[in-house]
Coordinates of C-alpha atoms in Angstrom, one line a residue:
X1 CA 142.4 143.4 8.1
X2 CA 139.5 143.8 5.8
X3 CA 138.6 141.2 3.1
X4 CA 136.2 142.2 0.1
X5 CA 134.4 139.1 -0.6
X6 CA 130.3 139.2 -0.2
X7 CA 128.3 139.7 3.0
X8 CA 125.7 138.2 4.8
X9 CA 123.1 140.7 5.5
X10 CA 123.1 139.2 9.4
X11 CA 126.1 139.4 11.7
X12 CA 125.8 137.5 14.8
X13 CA 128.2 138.6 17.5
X14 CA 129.5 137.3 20.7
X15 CA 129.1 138.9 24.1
X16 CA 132.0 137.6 26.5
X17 CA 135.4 138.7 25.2
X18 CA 134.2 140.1 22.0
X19 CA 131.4 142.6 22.8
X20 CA 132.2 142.9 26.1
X21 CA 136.2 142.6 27.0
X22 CA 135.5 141.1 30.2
X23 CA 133.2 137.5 31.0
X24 CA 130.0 138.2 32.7
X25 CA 130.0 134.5 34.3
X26 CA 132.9 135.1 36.3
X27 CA 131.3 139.2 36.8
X28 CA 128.3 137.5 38.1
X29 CA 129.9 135.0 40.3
X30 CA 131.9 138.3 42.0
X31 CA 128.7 139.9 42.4
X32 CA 127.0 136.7 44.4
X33 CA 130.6 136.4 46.5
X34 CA 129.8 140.6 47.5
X35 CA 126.2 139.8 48.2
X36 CA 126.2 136.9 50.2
X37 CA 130.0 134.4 50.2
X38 CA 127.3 131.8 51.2
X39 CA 126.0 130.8 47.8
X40 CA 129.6 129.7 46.4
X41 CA 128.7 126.8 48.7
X42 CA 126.1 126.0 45.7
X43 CA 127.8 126.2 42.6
X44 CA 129.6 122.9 42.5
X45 CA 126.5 121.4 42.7
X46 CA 124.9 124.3 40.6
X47 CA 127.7 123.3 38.2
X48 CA 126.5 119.2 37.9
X49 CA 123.2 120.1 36.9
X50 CA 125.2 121.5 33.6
X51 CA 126.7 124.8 32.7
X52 CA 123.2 126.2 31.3
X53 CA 121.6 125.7 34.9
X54 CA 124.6 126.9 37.0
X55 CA 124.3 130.6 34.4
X56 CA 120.8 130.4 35.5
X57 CA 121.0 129.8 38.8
X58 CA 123.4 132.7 39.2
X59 CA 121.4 134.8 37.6
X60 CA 119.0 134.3 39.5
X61 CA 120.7 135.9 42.5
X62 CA 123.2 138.0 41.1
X63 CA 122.5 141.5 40.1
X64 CA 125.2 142.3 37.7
X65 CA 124.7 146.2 36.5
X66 CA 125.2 145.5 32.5
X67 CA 125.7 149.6 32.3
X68 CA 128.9 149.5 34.4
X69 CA 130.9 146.7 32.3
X70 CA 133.5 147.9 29.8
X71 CA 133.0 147.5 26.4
X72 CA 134.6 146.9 22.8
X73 CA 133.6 150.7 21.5
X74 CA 136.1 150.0 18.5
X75 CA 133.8 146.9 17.5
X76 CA 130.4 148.7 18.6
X77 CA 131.8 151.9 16.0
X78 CA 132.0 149.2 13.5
X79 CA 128.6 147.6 14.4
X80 CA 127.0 150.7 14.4
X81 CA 128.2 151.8 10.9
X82 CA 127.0 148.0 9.6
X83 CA 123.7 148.6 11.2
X84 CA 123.4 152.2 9.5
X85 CA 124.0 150.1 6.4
X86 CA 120.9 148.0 6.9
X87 CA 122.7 145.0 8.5
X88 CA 120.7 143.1 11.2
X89 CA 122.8 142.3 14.2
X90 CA 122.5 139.7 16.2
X91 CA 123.8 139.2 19.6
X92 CA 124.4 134.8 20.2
X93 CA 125.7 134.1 23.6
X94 CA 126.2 131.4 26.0
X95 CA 125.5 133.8 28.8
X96 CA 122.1 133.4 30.1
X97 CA 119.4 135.1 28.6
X98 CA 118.2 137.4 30.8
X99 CA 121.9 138.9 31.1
X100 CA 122.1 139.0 27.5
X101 CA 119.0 140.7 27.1
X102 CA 119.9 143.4 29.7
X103 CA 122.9 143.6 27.9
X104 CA 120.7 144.1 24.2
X105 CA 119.0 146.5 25.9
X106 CA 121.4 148.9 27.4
X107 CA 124.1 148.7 24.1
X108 CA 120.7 149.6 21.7
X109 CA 122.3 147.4 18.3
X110 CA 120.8 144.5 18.8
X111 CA 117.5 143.1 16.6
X112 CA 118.1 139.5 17.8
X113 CA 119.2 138.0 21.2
X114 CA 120.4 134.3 21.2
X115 CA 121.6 133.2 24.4
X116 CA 121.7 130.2 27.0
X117 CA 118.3 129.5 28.6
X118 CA 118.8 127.1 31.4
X119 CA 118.8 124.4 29.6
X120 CA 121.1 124.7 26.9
X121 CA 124.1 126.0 27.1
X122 CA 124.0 128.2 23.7
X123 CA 128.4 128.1 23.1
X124 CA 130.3 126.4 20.4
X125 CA 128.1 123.4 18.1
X126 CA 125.1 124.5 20.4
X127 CA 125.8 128.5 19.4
X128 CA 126.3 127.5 15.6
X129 CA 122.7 124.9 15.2
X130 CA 120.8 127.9 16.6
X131 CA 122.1 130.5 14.3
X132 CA 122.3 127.4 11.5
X133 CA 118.2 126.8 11.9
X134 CA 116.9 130.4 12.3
X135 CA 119.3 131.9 9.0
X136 CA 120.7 129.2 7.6
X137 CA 124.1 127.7 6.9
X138 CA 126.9 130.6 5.9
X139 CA 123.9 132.6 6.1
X140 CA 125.6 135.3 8.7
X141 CA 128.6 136.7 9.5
X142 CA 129.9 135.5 13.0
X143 CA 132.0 138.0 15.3
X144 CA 134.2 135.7 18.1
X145 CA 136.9 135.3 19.9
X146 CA 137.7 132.4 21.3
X147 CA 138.4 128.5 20.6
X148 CA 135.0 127.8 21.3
X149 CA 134.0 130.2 18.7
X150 CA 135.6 127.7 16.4
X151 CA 132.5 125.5 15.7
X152 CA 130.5 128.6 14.9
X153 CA 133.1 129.8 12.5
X154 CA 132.7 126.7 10.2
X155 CA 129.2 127.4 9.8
X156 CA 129.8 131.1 8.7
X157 CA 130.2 132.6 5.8
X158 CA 133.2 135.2 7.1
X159 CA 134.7 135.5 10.4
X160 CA 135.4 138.7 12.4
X161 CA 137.7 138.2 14.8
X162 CA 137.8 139.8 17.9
X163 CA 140.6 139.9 20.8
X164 CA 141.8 136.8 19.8
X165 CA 145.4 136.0 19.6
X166 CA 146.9 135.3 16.1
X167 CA 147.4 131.6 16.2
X168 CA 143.5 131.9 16.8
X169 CA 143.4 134.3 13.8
X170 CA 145.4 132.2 11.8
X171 CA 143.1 129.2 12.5
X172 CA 139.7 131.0 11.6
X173 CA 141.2 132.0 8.6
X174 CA 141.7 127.9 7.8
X175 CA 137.8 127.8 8.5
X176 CA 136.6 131.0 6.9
X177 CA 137.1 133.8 5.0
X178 CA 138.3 136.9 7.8
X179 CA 136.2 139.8 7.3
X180 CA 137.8 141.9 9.7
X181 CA 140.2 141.8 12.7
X182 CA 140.3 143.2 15.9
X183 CA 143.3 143.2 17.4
X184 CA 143.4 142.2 21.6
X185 CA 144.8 144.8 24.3
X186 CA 148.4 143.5 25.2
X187 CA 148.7 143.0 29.2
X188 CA 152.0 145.2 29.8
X189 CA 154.2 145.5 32.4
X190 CA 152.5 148.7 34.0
X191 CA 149.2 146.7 33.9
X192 CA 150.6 144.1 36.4
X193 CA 152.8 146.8 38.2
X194 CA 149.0 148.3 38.7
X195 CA 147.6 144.6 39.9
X196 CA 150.0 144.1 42.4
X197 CA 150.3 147.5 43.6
X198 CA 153.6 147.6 43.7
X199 CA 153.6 151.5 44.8
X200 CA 151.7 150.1 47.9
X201 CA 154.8 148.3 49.1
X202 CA 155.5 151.5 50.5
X203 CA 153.0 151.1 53.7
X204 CA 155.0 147.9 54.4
X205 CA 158.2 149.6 55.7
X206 CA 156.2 150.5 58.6
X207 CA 157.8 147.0 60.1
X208 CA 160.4 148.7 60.4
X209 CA 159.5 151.3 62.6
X210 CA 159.7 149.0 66.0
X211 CA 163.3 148.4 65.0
X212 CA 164.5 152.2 64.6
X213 CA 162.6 153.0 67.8
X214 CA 164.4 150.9 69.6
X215 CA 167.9 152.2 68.2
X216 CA 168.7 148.7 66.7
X217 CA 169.0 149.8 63.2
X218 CA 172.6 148.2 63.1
X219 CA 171.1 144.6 63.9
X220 CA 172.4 143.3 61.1
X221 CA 170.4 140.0 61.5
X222 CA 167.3 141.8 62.5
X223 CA 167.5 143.4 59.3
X224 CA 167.2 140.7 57.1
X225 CA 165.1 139.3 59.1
X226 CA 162.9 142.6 58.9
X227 CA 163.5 142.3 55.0
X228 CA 162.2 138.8 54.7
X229 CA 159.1 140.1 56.9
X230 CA 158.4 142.9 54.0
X231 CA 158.2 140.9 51.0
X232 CA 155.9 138.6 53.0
X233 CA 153.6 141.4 54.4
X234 CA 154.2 142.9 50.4
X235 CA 152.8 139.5 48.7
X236 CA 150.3 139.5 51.3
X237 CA 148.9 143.0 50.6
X238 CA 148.9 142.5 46.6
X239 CA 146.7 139.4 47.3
X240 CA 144.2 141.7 49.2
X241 CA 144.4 143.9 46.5
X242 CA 143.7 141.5 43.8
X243 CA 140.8 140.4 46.2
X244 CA 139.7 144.3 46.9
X245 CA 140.1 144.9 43.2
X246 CA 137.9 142.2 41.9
X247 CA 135.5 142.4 44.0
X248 CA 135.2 146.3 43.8
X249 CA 134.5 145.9 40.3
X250 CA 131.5 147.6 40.1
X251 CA 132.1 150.7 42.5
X252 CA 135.8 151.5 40.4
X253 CA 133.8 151.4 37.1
X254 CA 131.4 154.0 38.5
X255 CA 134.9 156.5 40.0
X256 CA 136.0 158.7 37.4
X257 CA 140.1 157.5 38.1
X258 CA 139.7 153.8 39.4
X259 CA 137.4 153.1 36.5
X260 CA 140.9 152.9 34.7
X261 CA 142.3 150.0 37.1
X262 CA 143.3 146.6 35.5
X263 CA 140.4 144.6 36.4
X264 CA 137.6 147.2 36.4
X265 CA 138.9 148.0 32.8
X266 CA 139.4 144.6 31.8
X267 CA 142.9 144.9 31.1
X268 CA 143.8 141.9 33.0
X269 CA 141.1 138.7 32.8
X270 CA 138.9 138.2 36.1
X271 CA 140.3 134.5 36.3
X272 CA 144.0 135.7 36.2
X273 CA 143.3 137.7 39.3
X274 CA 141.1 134.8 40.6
X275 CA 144.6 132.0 40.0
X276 CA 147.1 134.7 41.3
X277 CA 145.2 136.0 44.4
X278 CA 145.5 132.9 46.2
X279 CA 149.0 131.7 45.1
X280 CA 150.2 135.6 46.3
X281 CA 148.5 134.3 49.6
X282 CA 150.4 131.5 49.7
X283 CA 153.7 132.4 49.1
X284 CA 153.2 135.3 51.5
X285 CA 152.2 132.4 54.4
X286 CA 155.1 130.5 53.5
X287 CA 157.6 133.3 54.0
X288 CA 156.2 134.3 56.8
X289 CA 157.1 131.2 58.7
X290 CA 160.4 131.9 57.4
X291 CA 160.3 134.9 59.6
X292 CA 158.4 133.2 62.7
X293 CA 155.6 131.8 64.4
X294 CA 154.9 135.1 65.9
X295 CA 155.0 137.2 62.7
X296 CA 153.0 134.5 61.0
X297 CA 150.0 135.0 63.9
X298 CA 150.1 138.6 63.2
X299 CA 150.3 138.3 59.3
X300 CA 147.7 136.0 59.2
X301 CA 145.2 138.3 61.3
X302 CA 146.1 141.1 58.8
X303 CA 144.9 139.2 56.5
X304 CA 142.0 137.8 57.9
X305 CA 141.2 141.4 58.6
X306 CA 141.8 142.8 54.7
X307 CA 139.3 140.1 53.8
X308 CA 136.5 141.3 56.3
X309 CA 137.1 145.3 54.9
X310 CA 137.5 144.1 51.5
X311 CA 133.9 142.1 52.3
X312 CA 131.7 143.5 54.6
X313 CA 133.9 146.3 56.8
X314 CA 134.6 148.7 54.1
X315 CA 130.8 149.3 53.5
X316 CA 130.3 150.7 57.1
X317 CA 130.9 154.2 57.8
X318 CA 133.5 155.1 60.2
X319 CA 134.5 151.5 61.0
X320 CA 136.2 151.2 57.5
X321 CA 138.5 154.2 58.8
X322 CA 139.1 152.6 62.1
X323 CA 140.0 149.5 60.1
X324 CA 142.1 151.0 57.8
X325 CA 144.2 152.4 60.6
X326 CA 144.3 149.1 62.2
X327 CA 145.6 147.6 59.3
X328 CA 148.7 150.1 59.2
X329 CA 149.4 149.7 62.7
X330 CA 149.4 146.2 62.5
X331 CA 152.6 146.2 60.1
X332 CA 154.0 147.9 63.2
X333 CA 153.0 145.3 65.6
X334 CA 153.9 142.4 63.3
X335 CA 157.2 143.7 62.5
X336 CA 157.5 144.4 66.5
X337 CA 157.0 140.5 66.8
X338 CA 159.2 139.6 63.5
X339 CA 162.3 140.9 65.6
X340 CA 160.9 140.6 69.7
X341 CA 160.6 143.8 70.4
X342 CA 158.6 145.4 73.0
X343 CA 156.0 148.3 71.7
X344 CA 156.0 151.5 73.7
X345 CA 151.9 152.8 74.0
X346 CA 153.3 156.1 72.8
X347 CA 154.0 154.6 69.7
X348 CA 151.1 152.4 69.6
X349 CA 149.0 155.5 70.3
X350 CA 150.9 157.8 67.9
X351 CA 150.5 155.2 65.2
X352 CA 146.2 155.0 65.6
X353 CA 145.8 158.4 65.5
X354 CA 147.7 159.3 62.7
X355 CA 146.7 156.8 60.6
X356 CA 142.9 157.2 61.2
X357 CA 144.1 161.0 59.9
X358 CA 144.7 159.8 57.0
X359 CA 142.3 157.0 56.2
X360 CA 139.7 160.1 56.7
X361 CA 141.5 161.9 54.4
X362 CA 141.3 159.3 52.0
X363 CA 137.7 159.2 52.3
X364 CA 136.8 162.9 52.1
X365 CA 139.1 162.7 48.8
X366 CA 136.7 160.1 47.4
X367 CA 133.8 161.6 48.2
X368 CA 134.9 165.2 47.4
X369 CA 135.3 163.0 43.6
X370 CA 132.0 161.3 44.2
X371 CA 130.5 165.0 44.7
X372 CA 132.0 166.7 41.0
X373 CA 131.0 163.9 39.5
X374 CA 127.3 165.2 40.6
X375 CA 127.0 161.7 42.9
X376 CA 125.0 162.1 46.2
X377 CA 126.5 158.6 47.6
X378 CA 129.8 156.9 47.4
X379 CA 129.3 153.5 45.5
X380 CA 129.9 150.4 47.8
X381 CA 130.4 152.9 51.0
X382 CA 128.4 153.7 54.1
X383 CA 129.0 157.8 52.9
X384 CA 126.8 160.4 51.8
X385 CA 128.5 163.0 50.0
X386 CA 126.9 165.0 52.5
X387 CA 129.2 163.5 54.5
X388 CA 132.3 165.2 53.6
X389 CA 132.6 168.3 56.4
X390 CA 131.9 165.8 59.2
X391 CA 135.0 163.4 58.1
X392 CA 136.8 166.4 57.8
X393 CA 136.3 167.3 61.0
X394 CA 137.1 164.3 62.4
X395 CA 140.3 163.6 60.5
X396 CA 141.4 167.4 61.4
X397 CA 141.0 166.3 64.8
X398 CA 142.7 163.1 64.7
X399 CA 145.4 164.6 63.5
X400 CA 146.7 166.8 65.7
X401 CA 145.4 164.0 68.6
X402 CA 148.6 162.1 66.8
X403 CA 151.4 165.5 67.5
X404 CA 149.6 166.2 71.1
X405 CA 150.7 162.3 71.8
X406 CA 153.8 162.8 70.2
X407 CA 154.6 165.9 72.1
X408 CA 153.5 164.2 75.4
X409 CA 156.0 161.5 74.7
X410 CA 158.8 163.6 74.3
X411 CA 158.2 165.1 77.6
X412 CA 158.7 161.6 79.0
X413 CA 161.1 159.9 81.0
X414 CA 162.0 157.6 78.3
X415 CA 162.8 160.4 76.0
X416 CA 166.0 161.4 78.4
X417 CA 167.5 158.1 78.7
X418 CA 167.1 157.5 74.7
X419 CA 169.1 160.3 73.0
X420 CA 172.0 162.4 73.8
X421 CA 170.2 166.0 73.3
X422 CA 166.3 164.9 73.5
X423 CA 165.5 168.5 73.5
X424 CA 166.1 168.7 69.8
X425 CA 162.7 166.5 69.0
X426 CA 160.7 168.7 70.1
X427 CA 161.2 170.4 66.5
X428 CA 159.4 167.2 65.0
X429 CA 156.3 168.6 66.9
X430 CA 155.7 172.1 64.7
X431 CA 157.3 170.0 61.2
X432 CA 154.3 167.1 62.4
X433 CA 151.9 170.4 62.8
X434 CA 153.1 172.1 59.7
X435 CA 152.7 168.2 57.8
X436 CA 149.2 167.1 58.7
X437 CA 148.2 170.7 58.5
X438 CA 149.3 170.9 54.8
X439 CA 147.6 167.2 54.0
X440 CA 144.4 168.7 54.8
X441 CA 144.6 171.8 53.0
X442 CA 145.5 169.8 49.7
X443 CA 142.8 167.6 50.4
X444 CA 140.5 170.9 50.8
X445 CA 141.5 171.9 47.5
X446 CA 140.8 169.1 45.9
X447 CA 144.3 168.2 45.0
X448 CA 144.9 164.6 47.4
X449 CA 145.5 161.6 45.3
X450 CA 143.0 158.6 46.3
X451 CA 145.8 157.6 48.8
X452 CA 147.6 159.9 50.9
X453 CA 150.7 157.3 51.2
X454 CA 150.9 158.0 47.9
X455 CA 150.4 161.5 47.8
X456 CA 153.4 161.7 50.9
X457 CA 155.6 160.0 48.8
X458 CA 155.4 162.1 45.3
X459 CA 154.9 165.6 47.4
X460 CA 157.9 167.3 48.2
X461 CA 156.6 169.0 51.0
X462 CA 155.9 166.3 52.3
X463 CA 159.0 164.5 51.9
X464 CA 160.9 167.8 53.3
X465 CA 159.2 167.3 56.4
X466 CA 159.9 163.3 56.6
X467 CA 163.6 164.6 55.7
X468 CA 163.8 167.4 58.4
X469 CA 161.9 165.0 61.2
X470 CA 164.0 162.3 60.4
X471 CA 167.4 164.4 60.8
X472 CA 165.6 165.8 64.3
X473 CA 166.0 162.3 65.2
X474 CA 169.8 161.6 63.9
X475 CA 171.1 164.8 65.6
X476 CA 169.5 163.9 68.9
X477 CA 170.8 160.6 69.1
X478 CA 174.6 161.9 68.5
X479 CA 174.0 165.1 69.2
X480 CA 175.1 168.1 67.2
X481 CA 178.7 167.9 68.4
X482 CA 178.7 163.9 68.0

């Protein structure tokens, strides 16, 4: 929507939500959580002191990277184009100044910086007496997006609205002539399929595995019981992710693919994920004591554990792997305890080796990302791209550690008393050989998706193999006569 009516030669401009789609306050707050948890113990009283002094205080000990935050380029086109035309722009925000300066600097538009300086907090009447006493009443066209923005509006001579909603629109235009419109990024359904993972859910049939080894897949009540354990586990994980995803904010924006991520893109409001995090936590600890006290013990130590990786864990090299496969055989062990039954050490062993495979894998297909994109060092990880033959190496050899300990379980005891015709396992062994053999070859090519869960489940190879193991295990139950 453009409106020909006379322009100010000065348009002042917003940062949070206009400029920038996302809210450095709440980026800033992320960044102090990743450095050290510790200061959230200050902001409430940060916070009494007055908005401007809690934005100073966390800028203080925040060290938000300005380059790495998504921007409005449809706005800064615009901008630039105004600017060309001999426009002085001016960036006003209630951010604090030294943010808003860094962000000044690294956008290159701005002749004027306005912002919050510890003592005021520069946002709605504040925001519109500044730009009133340096240019003048209607002396500048104001770029906003919010209610606050509001105030400033009334003092403008036109609006430009920016990723507001239309009652917002409709309201400026009460206030002031609307210049120009920029329309907000809908949140669609594939955003929040994205946010909660929902692809993930996959991992979380693992529970179960216990249930199938133990021949009790008829257990009719076990199943339900089983199914009432997966949504819990499945709420449970998407909070994590929320968690992991927020606070990996900075290291996606920097990865060619999860740059594109709801929150790292700003798709999805920081705050949203901040509300729903906790209330997916919640409802995931409530089901679980729907399931039982001895699921819940194990549910909740998964998800003590999720929040050390997603904190601390995932920064050290080699134990984020180890954790990683932890985590996946810990849905075995919970579901195990969601149903009482026993764990064999085969399957227990089977489970750690394999899934250390793959969490390798996972990180030799990052950092074989990190190295094209001419990176030496994987953002937010304790890898070198250097790094990337040696976790090779070890994944190779963790994978076929998983089929040796398969094969030596076949030639148990246990084996013989289990199924009809045991000996027609053992062709699991060369499909497991042929599988984890073929991951790492794809990954060597430079063809694994981030997550090899989710490569398994799209690659039809892969899902042969599952297919062919699986019916290994069917006939040799009833046996091929049965």
């Amino acid at each position: 929507m453009d409106v020909c009516v006379e322009t100010s030669a000065i348009i002042a401009v917003d940062l949070d939500g206009t400029l920038t789609p996302t809210d450095t306050l709440y980026e800033s707050a992320v960044c102090l959580l990743r450095n050290n948890p510790a200061n959230l113990l200050a902001l409430p009283f940060w916070l009494l002191q007055g908005k401007a002094v809690l934005k100073s205080k966390i800028a203080d000990r925040a060290c938000l990277d300005v380059t790495t935050l998504p921007y409005n380029r449809h706005l800064i086109e615009w901008l630039q184009q105004q600017r060309a035309a001999g426009r002085k722009i001016v960036l006003t925000s209630a951010t604090d100044r030294r943010l808003a300066q860094a962000v000044a600097d690294h956008v290159g538009l701005f002749d004027v910086v306005l912002a919050s300086d510890g003592t005021t907090n520069n946002k709605g009447v504040h925001k519109r007496a500044a730009l009133d006493a340096r240019y003048g009443a209607e002396g500048y066209d104001y770029a906003g997006n919010s209610a606050a923005d509001i105030a400033v509006w009334a003092g403008a001579r036109q609006a430009i609205v920016v990723n507001a909603s239309a009652t917002l629109a409709r309201r400026a235009a009460r206030i002031a002539p609307v210049a120009k419109i920029f329309p907000p990024q809908a949140i669609t359904l594939t955003h929040w399929r994205r946010v909660f993972r929902l692809h993930q859910w996959l991992k979380n049939l693992l529970l179960f595995v216990p249930l199938l080894a133990a021949h009790q897949a008829g257990n009719v009540g076990a199943l339900a019981t089983l199914v009432l354990a997966f949504f819990a586990f499945s709420l449970c994980a998407s909070a994590v992710y929320v968690a992991n995803d927020i606070l990996d904010l900075e290291s996606d924006r920097k990865h060619p693919r999860k740059r594109l991520r709801p929150f790292a893109s700003a798709a999805v409001p920081i705050k949203l994920g901040a509300l729903l995090g906790p209330s997916l936590a919640a409802a995931s600890m409530m089901l679980g004591t729907m399931v039982g006290s001895a699921f819940t013990r194990w549910l909740l130590f998964y998800f003590v554990l999720t929040c050390a990786y997603s904190l601390w864990l995932k920064r050290i090299a080699l134990v984020d792997c180890l954790t990683l496969a932890a985590l996946y055989t810990l849905r075995i062990v919970a579901g195990a305890a969601a149903v009482a039954i026993s764990l064999s050490f085969w399957l227990l062993a089977f489970s750690i080796f394999i899934f250390l495979s793959l969490a390798f894998v996972k990180r030799y297909a990052e950092l074989r990302v990190q190295a094209s994109a001419g990176s030496g060092w994987a953002h937010g990880r304790g890898y070198a791209v250097s790094d990337v033959q040696f976790l090779q190496m070890l994944g190779v050899a963790a994978s076929y550690a998983a089929v040796l300990v398969l094969a030596l379980y076949l030639h148990g005891d246990t084996v013989a008393t289990l199924y009809v015709q045991p000996e027609l396992i053992w062709f699991a062994v060369p499909l497991m050989l042929f599988w984890v053999s073929w991951v790492w070859m794809k990954a060597h090519r430079g063809e694994m998706h981030d997550d090899p869960i989710v490569f398994a489940a799209k690659d039809r190879a892969s899902l042969a193999v599952a297919a062919l193991i699986a019916l290994c295990f069917v006939l040799a139950d009833h046996g091929i006569g049965g």
